[in-house]
Short mmCIF file of C-alpha atoms in Angstrom, two decimals:
data_model
loop_
_atom_site.label_atom_id
_atom_site.label_comp_id
_atom_site.label_asym_id
_atom_site.label_seq_id
_atom_site.Cartn_x
_atom_site.Cartn_y
_atom_site.Cartn_z
CA MET A 1 -21.55 122.78 2.10
CA ASP A 2 -21.66 118.99 1.74
CA LEU A 3 -21.80 118.24 5.47
CA VAL A 4 -21.73 114.65 6.79
CA PRO A 5 -23.81 113.85 8.78
CA ALA A 6 -26.45 116.18 7.39
CA PRO A 7 -27.66 118.85 9.84
CA ARG A 8 -31.34 119.35 10.61
CA HIS A 9 -31.66 122.95 9.44
CA THR A 10 -29.45 125.32 7.43
CA GLU A 11 -29.88 128.85 6.12
CA HIS A 12 -27.40 130.43 3.74
CA ALA A 13 -26.50 134.01 2.92
CA ASP A 14 -24.29 135.42 0.21
CA GLY A 15 -20.68 135.95 1.08
CA PHE A 16 -17.89 134.59 3.23
CA LEU A 17 -16.01 135.29 6.43
CA GLU A 18 -12.27 135.13 5.79
CA LEU A 19 -10.08 133.95 8.66
CA GLY A 20 -6.82 135.83 9.11
CA ASP A 21 -4.02 136.00 11.62
CA GLY A 22 -6.14 138.08 13.97
CA PHE A 23 -8.91 135.50 14.24
CA GLY A 24 -9.28 134.21 17.80
CA ILE A 25 -11.47 132.25 20.17
CA GLU A 26 -13.61 133.36 23.11
CA ALA A 27 -14.28 130.27 25.24
CA GLY A 28 -17.22 130.59 27.59
CA PRO A 29 -17.59 128.49 30.76
CA GLY A 30 -17.48 124.77 29.98
CA THR A 31 -16.06 125.20 26.48
CA GLN A 32 -12.35 125.47 27.23
CA ASP A 33 -11.62 121.89 26.17
CA THR A 34 -13.16 122.49 22.75
CA ALA A 35 -11.19 125.71 22.38
CA ARG A 36 -7.97 123.90 23.27
CA LEU A 37 -8.67 121.10 20.77
CA LEU A 38 -9.46 123.62 18.02
CA ARG A 39 -6.17 125.42 18.65
CA ALA A 40 -4.32 122.10 18.48
CA THR A 41 -6.04 120.64 15.40
CA LEU A 42 -7.50 123.52 13.41
CA GLY A 43 -4.54 125.68 14.40
CA ALA A 44 -2.12 123.08 13.04
CA ALA A 45 -4.04 122.75 9.76
CA THR A 46 -4.43 126.48 9.13
CA GLY A 47 -1.31 127.88 10.73
CA LEU A 48 -3.49 130.33 12.67
CA ALA A 49 -2.68 130.85 16.36
CA LEU A 50 -6.37 131.30 17.32
CA PRO A 51 -5.51 133.29 20.47
CA PRO A 52 -8.00 134.10 23.24
CA LYS A 53 -10.10 137.15 22.38
CA LYS A 54 -12.95 139.08 23.96
CA GLY A 55 -16.50 138.84 22.74
CA ASP A 56 -16.87 142.48 21.72
CA GLU A 57 -14.09 142.21 19.13
CA HIS A 58 -14.40 141.28 15.45
CA ASP A 59 -13.00 138.07 13.98
CA VAL A 60 -13.87 135.95 17.00
CA LEU A 61 -15.19 132.42 17.33
CA HIS A 62 -17.55 132.61 20.34
CA LEU A 63 -18.07 129.30 22.15
CA SER A 64 -20.84 129.16 24.76
CA VAL A 65 -23.18 126.81 26.58
CA ARG A 66 -26.75 127.99 26.25
CA PRO A 67 -29.53 126.82 28.59
CA GLY A 68 -32.65 125.74 26.79
CA LEU A 69 -30.94 123.63 24.14
CA ASP A 70 -30.80 119.85 24.45
CA ALA A 71 -27.48 118.53 25.72
CA GLU A 72 -26.00 117.63 22.32
CA GLU A 73 -27.88 120.27 20.34
CA TYR A 74 -25.93 123.16 18.83
CA ARG A 75 -26.42 126.35 16.82
CA LEU A 76 -23.67 127.62 14.56
CA VAL A 77 -23.84 131.10 13.01
CA VAL A 78 -21.22 132.43 10.61
CA ALA A 79 -21.73 136.20 10.36
CA PRO A 80 -19.65 138.82 8.49
CA HIS A 81 -17.68 139.73 11.62
CA GLY A 82 -17.43 136.47 13.54
CA VAL A 83 -18.71 133.00 14.39
CA HIS A 84 -20.98 131.82 17.22
CA ILE A 85 -21.31 128.22 18.36
CA GLN A 86 -23.84 127.63 21.12
CA GLY A 87 -24.50 124.21 22.59
CA GLY A 88 -26.88 122.83 25.18
CA SER A 89 -23.81 121.43 26.97
CA PRO A 90 -20.07 121.28 26.31
CA ALA A 91 -20.81 118.25 24.09
CA GLY A 92 -23.14 120.31 21.91
CA VAL A 93 -20.47 122.98 21.51
CA PHE A 94 -17.97 120.29 20.52
CA TRP A 95 -20.25 118.86 17.82
CA GLY A 96 -20.76 122.36 16.48
CA ALA A 97 -16.98 122.72 16.27
CA GLN A 98 -16.81 119.54 14.18
CA THR A 99 -19.26 121.11 11.74
CA LEU A 100 -17.15 124.27 11.66
CA CYS A 101 -14.12 122.23 10.59
CA GLN A 102 -16.10 120.64 7.76
CA LEU A 103 -17.21 124.10 6.57
CA LEU A 104 -13.57 125.09 6.15
CA GLY A 105 -12.94 122.31 3.63
CA ALA A 106 -10.90 119.13 3.52
CA ASP A 107 -7.57 120.84 4.19
CA ALA A 108 -8.81 121.76 7.67
CA PHE A 109 -8.22 118.11 8.57
CA ARG A 110 -4.52 118.16 7.72
CA ARG A 111 -1.74 118.34 10.31
CA ALA A 112 0.14 121.25 8.76
CA PRO A 113 -0.90 124.18 6.57
CA LEU A 114 -0.53 124.09 2.81
CA PRO A 115 1.38 127.08 1.36
CA GLY A 116 -0.80 129.89 0.06
CA ARG A 117 -4.04 128.44 1.42
CA THR A 118 -6.71 130.96 2.42
CA TRP A 119 -9.46 130.11 4.87
CA ARG A 120 -13.06 131.17 4.32
CA LEU A 121 -16.34 130.23 5.95
CA PRO A 122 -19.66 130.58 4.08
CA LEU A 123 -22.13 132.88 5.81
CA THR A 124 -24.67 130.48 7.24
CA GLU A 125 -26.77 129.45 10.20
CA ILE A 126 -27.05 125.79 11.23
CA ARG A 127 -29.35 124.35 13.88
CA ASP A 128 -28.69 120.71 14.61
CA ALA A 129 -29.19 117.92 17.14
CA PRO A 130 -28.75 114.13 17.10
CA ARG A 131 -31.57 111.64 16.70
CA PHE A 132 -30.07 109.06 19.10
CA ARG A 133 -28.10 109.29 22.35
CA TRP A 134 -26.08 106.11 21.52
CA ARG A 135 -24.15 106.49 18.27
CA GLY A 136 -21.51 103.84 18.47
CA LEU A 137 -18.68 101.93 16.87
CA MET A 138 -17.52 98.57 18.24
CA LEU A 139 -13.86 97.85 17.51
CA ASP A 140 -12.54 94.33 18.07
CA VAL A 141 -8.90 94.53 19.20
CA ALA A 142 -8.86 90.96 20.53
CA ARG A 143 -8.63 89.12 17.19
CA HIS A 144 -6.04 91.54 15.82
CA PHE A 145 -4.44 93.91 18.30
CA MET A 146 -4.48 97.61 17.44
CA PRO A 147 -1.71 99.58 19.18
CA LYS A 148 -2.73 102.51 21.33
CA ASP A 149 -1.96 105.20 18.75
CA GLY A 150 -4.34 103.48 16.33
CA VAL A 151 -7.10 103.48 18.95
CA LEU A 152 -6.59 107.20 19.61
CA ARG A 153 -6.76 107.82 15.87
CA TYR A 154 -10.09 105.99 15.69
CA LEU A 155 -11.44 108.15 18.50
CA ASP A 156 -10.59 111.19 16.36
CA LEU A 157 -12.41 109.60 13.43
CA LEU A 158 -15.47 108.91 15.58
CA ALA A 159 -15.48 112.50 16.78
CA ALA A 160 -15.23 113.84 13.22
CA HIS A 161 -18.42 111.88 12.43
CA LYS A 162 -20.27 112.92 15.62
CA LEU A 163 -20.24 109.38 17.03
CA ASN A 164 -20.17 109.30 20.82
CA VAL A 165 -19.77 105.66 21.98
CA PHE A 166 -16.64 103.56 21.53
CA HIS A 167 -17.41 99.92 22.35
CA PHE A 168 -13.98 98.47 23.16
CA HIS A 169 -13.94 94.68 22.60
CA LEU A 170 -10.98 93.80 24.80
CA THR A 171 -11.09 90.03 25.36
CA ASP A 172 -11.80 86.94 23.31
CA ASP A 173 -10.51 83.45 22.55
CA GLN A 174 -7.66 84.91 20.49
CA GLY A 175 -6.29 87.39 23.00
CA TRP A 176 -6.70 89.28 26.28
CA ARG A 177 -5.89 92.96 25.77
CA ILE A 178 -6.22 94.74 29.14
CA GLU A 179 -3.82 94.62 32.08
CA ILE A 180 -5.43 93.23 35.23
CA ARG A 181 -2.93 93.62 38.07
CA LYS A 182 -4.59 91.01 40.27
CA TYR A 183 -4.17 88.39 37.52
CA PRO A 184 -0.91 89.11 35.65
CA ARG A 185 -1.00 85.93 33.56
CA LEU A 186 -4.01 87.27 31.65
CA THR A 187 -1.55 89.45 29.75
CA GLU A 188 1.67 87.49 30.32
CA ALA A 189 0.16 84.36 28.73
CA GLY A 190 -3.24 85.40 27.42
CA SER A 191 -2.28 88.34 25.21
CA TRP A 192 -0.12 86.40 22.73
CA ARG A 193 -0.84 83.58 20.31
CA ALA A 194 1.78 81.55 18.49
CA ARG A 195 0.38 82.07 15.00
CA THR A 196 -2.73 83.35 13.22
CA LYS A 197 -5.10 81.97 10.60
CA PHE A 198 -4.88 84.16 7.49
CA GLY A 199 -8.34 84.54 6.00
CA HIS A 200 -11.48 82.65 6.92
CA ARG A 201 -11.16 79.66 9.26
CA ALA A 202 -11.39 77.32 6.24
CA SER A 203 -8.34 78.98 4.70
CA PRO A 204 -5.20 76.81 4.46
CA LEU A 205 -3.00 79.88 5.03
CA TRP A 206 -1.24 80.81 8.28
CA ASP A 207 0.78 83.75 9.45
CA GLU A 208 3.42 81.95 11.51
CA LYS A 209 4.55 85.03 13.47
CA PRO A 210 3.40 85.38 17.08
CA HIS A 211 0.69 88.00 17.39
CA GLY A 212 -0.49 89.97 20.37
CA GLY A 213 -0.19 92.92 22.67
CA TYR A 214 -2.20 94.59 25.40
CA TYR A 215 -3.00 97.97 26.93
CA THR A 216 -1.51 98.81 30.30
CA GLN A 217 -3.82 100.40 32.82
CA ASP A 218 -2.17 103.74 32.12
CA ASP A 219 -2.83 103.19 28.40
CA ILE A 220 -6.49 102.62 29.22
CA ARG A 221 -6.64 105.76 31.36
CA GLU A 222 -5.14 107.73 28.49
CA ILE A 223 -7.62 106.28 25.98
CA VAL A 224 -10.58 107.01 28.26
CA ALA A 225 -9.38 110.58 28.93
CA TYR A 226 -8.73 111.19 25.22
CA ALA A 227 -12.23 109.97 24.43
CA ALA A 228 -13.81 112.09 27.16
CA GLU A 229 -12.18 115.23 25.73
CA ARG A 230 -14.07 114.40 22.54
CA HIS A 231 -17.34 113.61 24.37
CA ILE A 232 -17.04 109.92 23.57
CA THR A 233 -17.91 107.29 26.16
CA VAL A 234 -15.73 104.17 26.16
CA VAL A 235 -17.76 101.03 26.95
CA PRO A 236 -15.45 98.11 27.78
CA GLU A 237 -16.33 94.53 26.86
CA ILE A 238 -15.05 91.61 28.94
CA ASP A 239 -16.51 88.43 27.46
CA VAL A 240 -18.24 85.85 29.69
CA PRO A 241 -18.96 82.94 29.71
CA GLY A 242 -18.01 82.14 26.09
CA HIS A 243 -15.21 83.62 23.96
CA SER A 244 -12.88 83.00 26.90
CA GLN A 245 -10.11 80.65 25.77
CA ALA A 246 -7.38 83.27 26.23
CA ALA A 247 -8.37 83.61 29.89
CA ILE A 248 -8.57 79.84 30.33
CA ALA A 249 -5.15 79.46 28.71
CA ALA A 250 -3.76 81.82 31.34
CA TYR A 251 -5.70 80.33 34.28
CA PRO A 252 -6.80 76.76 33.40
CA GLU A 253 -8.96 76.43 36.53
CA LEU A 254 -11.44 78.82 34.90
CA GLY A 255 -12.33 76.10 32.37
CA ASN A 256 -14.43 72.98 32.73
CA THR A 257 -11.56 70.87 34.01
CA ASP A 258 -13.81 67.86 34.66
CA VAL A 259 -14.49 67.52 30.94
CA VAL A 260 -11.69 66.08 28.83
CA THR A 261 -12.16 65.14 25.19
CA ALA A 262 -9.73 64.46 22.40
CA SER A 263 -10.86 67.59 20.56
CA ASP A 264 -10.71 70.34 23.16
CA GLU A 265 -7.95 69.28 25.61
CA VAL A 266 -9.71 71.04 28.47
CA GLY A 267 -7.85 70.51 31.71
CA THR A 268 -4.52 70.17 29.94
CA ALA A 269 -2.52 72.89 28.22
CA LEU A 270 -4.96 75.02 26.26
CA SER A 271 -3.23 77.81 24.37
CA VAL A 272 -4.56 81.13 23.14
CA TRP A 273 -6.67 80.24 20.11
CA ASP A 274 -5.08 80.82 16.72
CA THR A 275 -8.07 80.40 14.43
CA TRP A 276 -11.62 81.74 14.07
CA GLY A 277 -15.12 80.47 14.73
CA ILE A 278 -17.20 79.57 17.77
CA ASN A 279 -15.06 77.97 20.44
CA PRO A 280 -16.29 75.07 22.63
CA ASN A 281 -14.06 76.08 25.54
CA VAL A 282 -16.18 78.16 27.91
CA LEU A 283 -15.95 79.27 31.53
CA ALA A 284 -16.93 76.85 34.27
CA PRO A 285 -20.01 78.02 36.24
CA THR A 286 -18.21 77.80 39.58
CA ASP A 287 -17.82 80.13 42.52
CA ASN A 288 -14.11 80.34 41.73
CA THR A 289 -14.92 81.68 38.25
CA LEU A 290 -17.36 84.23 39.67
CA ARG A 291 -14.82 85.48 42.22
CA PHE A 292 -12.11 85.65 39.54
CA TYR A 293 -14.20 87.80 37.22
CA GLU A 294 -15.40 89.97 40.07
CA GLY A 295 -11.71 90.73 40.58
CA VAL A 296 -11.39 91.54 36.87
CA PHE A 297 -14.45 93.80 36.87
CA GLU A 298 -13.28 95.61 40.02
CA GLU A 299 -10.25 96.84 38.10
CA VAL A 300 -12.30 97.49 34.97
CA LEU A 301 -14.67 99.76 36.91
CA GLU A 302 -11.71 101.74 38.25
CA LEU A 303 -10.56 102.40 34.68
CA PHE A 304 -13.85 103.01 32.86
CA PRO A 305 -16.41 105.47 34.28
CA SER A 306 -19.05 104.47 31.72
CA GLU A 307 -22.64 103.81 32.76
CA PHE A 308 -22.61 100.51 30.84
CA VAL A 309 -20.21 97.58 31.03
CA HIS A 310 -20.48 94.99 28.27
CA VAL A 311 -20.15 91.34 29.31
CA GLY A 312 -20.50 89.63 25.93
CA GLY A 313 -22.75 86.63 26.55
CA ASP A 314 -22.85 85.58 22.89
CA GLU A 315 -22.06 82.30 21.16
CA CYS A 316 -21.58 80.31 24.37
CA LEU A 317 -21.60 76.68 23.31
CA LYS A 318 -22.98 74.60 26.15
CA ASP A 319 -21.69 71.13 25.24
CA GLN A 320 -19.09 71.21 28.01
CA TRP A 321 -21.72 72.19 30.58
CA ARG A 322 -23.89 69.28 29.43
CA GLN A 323 -20.96 66.90 29.95
CA SER A 324 -19.64 68.49 33.15
CA PRO A 325 -20.71 66.94 36.47
CA THR A 326 -19.82 70.23 38.15
CA ALA A 327 -22.07 72.23 35.82
CA GLN A 328 -24.91 69.74 36.14
CA GLU A 329 -24.66 69.85 39.92
CA ARG A 330 -24.83 73.65 39.77
CA ILE A 331 -28.01 73.41 37.65
CA ARG A 332 -29.61 71.09 40.23
CA GLU A 333 -28.41 73.17 43.15
CA LEU A 334 -29.94 76.34 41.70
CA GLY A 335 -33.16 74.62 40.60
CA LEU A 336 -32.59 75.58 36.96
CA LYS A 337 -34.26 73.97 33.98
CA ASP A 338 -31.30 73.69 31.60
CA GLU A 339 -28.01 75.11 30.42
CA ASP A 340 -29.67 78.19 28.93
CA GLU A 341 -30.93 79.07 32.37
CA LEU A 342 -27.45 78.40 33.73
CA GLN A 343 -26.06 81.05 31.40
CA ALA A 344 -28.87 83.40 32.45
CA TRP A 345 -27.87 82.79 36.08
CA PHE A 346 -24.23 83.54 35.20
CA ILE A 347 -25.13 86.81 33.47
CA GLY A 348 -27.65 87.65 36.19
CA HIS A 349 -24.95 87.37 38.83
CA PHE A 350 -22.90 90.09 37.15
CA ASP A 351 -25.99 92.18 36.47
CA LYS A 352 -26.64 92.32 40.21
CA TRP A 353 -22.94 92.82 40.95
CA LEU A 354 -22.67 95.77 38.55
CA THR A 355 -25.98 97.28 39.65
CA ALA A 356 -24.81 97.25 43.27
CA ARG A 357 -21.87 99.40 42.13
CA GLY A 358 -23.95 101.91 40.20
CA ARG A 359 -23.30 100.48 36.74
CA ARG A 360 -25.46 98.78 34.13
CA LEU A 361 -24.84 95.51 32.32
CA ILE A 362 -25.22 95.26 28.56
CA GLY A 363 -24.72 92.09 26.52
CA TRP A 364 -25.30 90.55 23.13
CA ASP A 365 -28.85 89.34 22.50
CA GLU A 366 -28.11 85.74 23.57
CA ILE A 367 -28.48 87.00 27.15
CA LEU A 368 -32.23 86.88 26.43
CA GLU A 369 -32.06 83.08 26.40
CA GLY A 370 -33.10 81.56 29.71
CA GLY A 371 -34.49 84.87 30.94
CA LEU A 372 -33.06 88.38 30.78
CA ALA A 373 -31.43 89.78 33.88
CA GLU A 374 -33.37 92.61 35.46
CA GLY A 375 -31.93 95.96 34.46
CA ALA A 376 -29.77 94.55 31.66
CA ALA A 377 -29.61 96.18 28.23
CA VAL A 378 -29.23 94.30 24.95
CA SER A 379 -26.98 94.75 21.92
CA SER A 380 -29.21 93.25 19.23
CA TRP A 381 -26.77 91.69 16.73
CA ARG A 382 -28.47 88.62 15.22
CA GLY A 383 -31.13 90.79 13.62
CA TYR A 384 -33.96 92.89 14.99
CA ALA A 385 -35.80 90.11 16.84
CA GLY A 386 -33.75 90.23 20.03
CA GLY A 387 -34.04 94.00 20.23
CA ILE A 388 -37.78 93.88 19.63
CA ALA A 389 -38.24 91.27 22.37
CA ALA A 390 -36.08 93.22 24.81
CA ALA A 391 -37.80 96.56 24.13
CA ARG A 392 -41.23 94.98 24.54
CA ALA A 393 -40.07 93.60 27.89
CA GLY A 394 -38.99 97.08 28.99
CA HIS A 395 -35.25 96.71 28.47
CA ASP A 396 -33.03 99.24 26.73
CA VAL A 397 -31.60 98.24 23.35
CA VAL A 398 -28.74 99.17 21.06
CA MET A 399 -29.50 98.09 17.49
CA CYS A 400 -26.51 96.59 15.66
CA PRO A 401 -27.93 93.81 13.42
CA GLU A 402 -25.21 91.95 11.55
CA GLN A 403 -27.25 91.93 8.34
CA HIS A 404 -27.03 95.73 8.19
CA VAL A 405 -24.13 97.23 10.17
CA TYR A 406 -21.44 94.56 10.55
CA LEU A 407 -18.71 96.37 8.65
CA ASP A 408 -16.55 93.26 8.36
CA HIS A 409 -19.10 92.08 5.77
CA ARG A 410 -18.04 92.65 2.17
CA GLN A 411 -18.95 95.88 0.38
CA ASP A 412 -19.32 94.54 -3.14
CA PRO A 413 -19.77 91.16 -4.88
CA GLY A 414 -16.67 91.73 -7.02
CA ALA A 415 -13.86 89.18 -7.05
CA ASP A 416 -11.32 91.80 -6.01
CA GLU A 417 -12.87 92.42 -2.59
CA PRO A 418 -10.26 91.45 0.03
CA VAL A 419 -11.20 88.35 2.06
CA PRO A 420 -14.95 88.58 1.35
CA ILE A 421 -17.05 87.84 4.43
CA GLY A 422 -20.83 87.63 4.78
CA TYR A 423 -23.49 89.45 2.82
CA VAL A 424 -22.87 92.32 0.44
CA ARG A 425 -23.48 95.51 2.40
CA THR A 426 -22.94 98.51 0.14
CA LEU A 427 -22.67 102.13 1.17
CA GLU A 428 -26.30 102.55 0.15
CA ASP A 429 -27.37 99.50 2.18
CA VAL A 430 -25.87 101.02 5.32
CA TYR A 431 -27.43 104.40 4.50
CA ARG A 432 -30.87 102.77 4.40
CA PHE A 433 -30.45 101.00 7.76
CA GLU A 434 -33.25 101.92 10.18
CA PRO A 435 -32.52 101.38 13.89
CA VAL A 436 -36.14 101.50 15.11
CA PRO A 437 -38.24 98.56 13.88
CA PRO A 438 -41.75 99.59 12.77
CA GLU A 439 -43.24 96.82 14.94
CA LEU A 440 -42.48 98.77 18.10
CA THR A 441 -45.02 101.10 19.64
CA PRO A 442 -43.85 104.64 20.46
CA GLU A 443 -43.48 103.63 24.11
CA GLU A 444 -41.44 100.54 23.20
CA ALA A 445 -39.35 102.52 20.71
CA ARG A 446 -38.18 104.77 23.53
CA HIS A 447 -36.10 101.83 24.75
CA VAL A 448 -33.98 101.98 21.57
CA LEU A 449 -31.01 103.95 22.88
CA GLY A 450 -29.54 104.13 19.42
CA ALA A 451 -27.39 102.17 17.01
CA GLN A 452 -23.90 100.85 16.62
CA ALA A 453 -21.73 99.63 13.76
CA ASN A 454 -19.48 96.66 14.59
CA VAL A 455 -16.01 95.95 13.22
CA TRP A 456 -14.81 92.39 13.89
CA THR A 457 -11.18 91.98 12.93
CA GLU A 458 -10.62 88.26 12.28
CA VAL A 459 -9.61 88.99 8.68
CA MET A 460 -8.25 92.52 9.27
CA GLU A 461 -4.58 92.10 10.02
CA ASP A 462 -3.64 95.77 10.26
CA ARG A 463 -4.94 99.32 10.46
CA SER A 464 -5.27 99.73 6.70
CA ARG A 465 -7.57 96.71 6.51
CA VAL A 466 -9.69 98.10 9.33
CA ASP A 467 -9.90 101.42 7.46
CA TYR A 468 -10.93 99.68 4.25
CA GLN A 469 -13.80 97.79 5.87
CA THR A 470 -14.95 100.67 8.05
CA PHE A 471 -14.89 103.56 5.58
CA PRO A 472 -16.73 105.03 3.83
CA ARG A 473 -19.62 103.02 5.31
CA LEU A 474 -19.09 104.51 8.77
CA ALA A 475 -19.96 107.91 7.30
CA ALA A 476 -23.31 106.53 6.10
CA PHE A 477 -23.91 104.94 9.48
CA ALA A 478 -23.06 108.21 11.25
CA GLU A 479 -25.74 110.01 9.25
CA VAL A 480 -28.27 107.31 10.13
CA ALA A 481 -27.45 107.65 13.83
CA TRP A 482 -27.32 111.46 13.92
CA SER A 483 -29.64 112.91 11.30
CA ALA A 484 -33.43 113.06 11.19
CA LEU A 485 -33.78 110.96 8.05
CA PRO A 486 -37.03 109.83 6.45
CA ALA A 487 -38.01 106.18 6.08
CA PRO A 488 -35.28 104.07 4.41
CA ALA A 489 -36.90 103.91 0.97
CA GLU A 490 -37.39 107.70 0.95
CA ARG A 491 -33.80 108.63 1.81
CA ASP A 492 -31.97 110.68 -0.79
CA PHE A 493 -28.94 108.49 -1.36
CA ALA A 494 -27.99 110.46 -4.48
CA ASP A 495 -27.60 113.58 -2.34
CA PHE A 496 -25.56 111.63 0.21
CA GLU A 497 -23.28 110.35 -2.58
CA ARG A 498 -22.86 113.92 -3.81
CA ARG A 499 -21.87 115.10 -0.34
CA MET A 500 -19.52 112.14 0.00
CA THR A 501 -17.52 113.50 -2.95
CA SER A 502 -16.36 116.27 -0.62
CA HIS A 503 -16.13 113.94 2.35
CA TYR A 504 -13.66 111.66 0.57
CA GLY A 505 -11.33 114.66 0.52
CA ARG A 506 -11.63 114.93 4.31
CA LEU A 507 -10.88 111.22 4.67
CA ASP A 508 -7.86 111.65 2.38
CA ALA A 509 -6.59 114.51 4.54
CA LEU A 510 -7.05 112.32 7.62
CA GLY A 511 -5.07 109.49 6.02
CA VAL A 512 -7.96 107.00 5.97
CA ALA A 513 -7.40 104.03 3.64
CA TYR A 514 -11.09 103.79 2.69
CA ARG A 515 -12.59 101.72 -0.09
CA PRO A 516 -12.88 103.97 -3.18
CA PRO A 517 -16.30 104.10 -4.88
CA THR A 518 -14.72 102.47 -7.93
CA GLY A 519 -13.45 99.46 -5.99
CA PRO A 520 -10.30 98.41 -4.17
CA ARG A 521 -6.94 99.74 -5.17
CA PRO A 522 -4.40 97.07 -6.15
CA TRP A 523 -2.71 97.08 -2.73
CA GLN A 524 -6.05 96.71 -0.95
CA ARG A 525 -6.80 93.34 -2.52
CA ARG A 526 -5.90 89.98 -1.00
CA PRO A 527 -5.84 87.58 -3.96
CA GLY A 528 -5.96 83.93 -3.02
CA VAL A 529 -7.01 84.46 0.62
CA LEU A 530 -10.17 82.49 1.33
CA GLY A 531 -13.22 84.32 2.68
CA ARG A 532 -16.77 83.30 3.52
CA PRO A 533 -19.15 85.15 1.18
CA ILE A 534 -22.89 84.57 1.56
CA ASP A 535 -24.95 84.95 -1.60
CA GLY A 536 -28.27 86.74 -1.89
CA PRO A 537 -29.83 89.51 0.17
CA PRO A 538 -29.56 89.21 3.94
CA PRO A 539 -32.70 88.31 5.90
CA ASN A 540 -34.51 91.41 7.08
CA ARG A 541 -34.88 90.11 10.62
#
């Protein structure tokens, strides 16, 4: 059956159930959305109408929520006269439906039926449930904007791989991508840059076209609703206090206007940043900045119903704060020790603000520095250490170490890899990623909510480049996050590779421009574009 991710338990019988024109769907309470999506997607691929039918008829797909199963658990039975999918909640039913589509073969992922195609399901029983509640993908649309239709497409791809969190990186130095009605210049001025560095920041090449775009609030509502239909939670990220030059370009008073140097031009006419790296221009720790971002987050909360709101918190260079009389006065006023504690105060303010509104703050592991805000969760990206420290302190953690699941890192040491960045992270490397460090006790390990793969788009100028870096490695990550795998060294990568042979056909049907196992196709290469490869194996921590 070659399912990806691998289910927990399968039993096979001889024979098949053939789907004909009379095959229909019985949608029990809570399953109507899944039935509607199957009619739209599977119906388009097969040409079958899949009309509503009653449960006592033959050739019926029965969808039902069954008490006693865990929320995302499902059972799928293909019998000689029909199919049953039972889930512990509507989400469980939906994940079972994704497995059903895989059982039908790669052509079930097309948008129109192929002539003469017959549709058969192997007689089988599958019992399955995810290992983690947080199975995420972070997509950076700030460095290179992805139009709305591309975002919706990625939500479909997440759903097909049973991933349930879409971390939406909406703001950074290089662009502000979400409409905030209270502050229109964030998108009028902050969503466009004059040109873009092509390749790594040391590259001499530039794309001289303006680049940008943003999502209107109605676009965001559509994206969130589309995700919810697929049982995916959208977690927005609004970066503070670093990675904020686009906001400062739109509203200069947000910056450290009392610090002026020849290199950063703060207080004059900063523009949206056009290159990559860690930017020295950070938000000023003033009451005006706090009130401004409270206004931003008020609109964000109206648009995103997610439990968590991501506030960034990473790579905040503090040189400007050290030089700023205003920042130093704030440190003295608050009785803080240093600039690290000033950042902790900044993050802590929004932790309390979000908590008061029934939400939870999550940030990159730098928010540990200077003291972690009470109730905050951590995205552990610089390795495992931050996640281990947070879990031991009783904070929830999402494991996304760059050495293992940063999909912008190169997939092979070959010279043909397009714009090679970071360590070599092969399909097998991602498959052997383990989200729960062995150093944690069982009680501490319960704070690991799950795992996330991150796709940073500095050197991904379009959708095809994002596809190339993300796939097929996202399929390996999805199995790590969903399936009950053994320890990394004991995982059967040969079996996963065998199943991927079928899965490549599904990706082909979905139009995914993945990296082939044999290496990049000629049009996927970027000869002469400078990258930043790092030799040797990545550090384990």
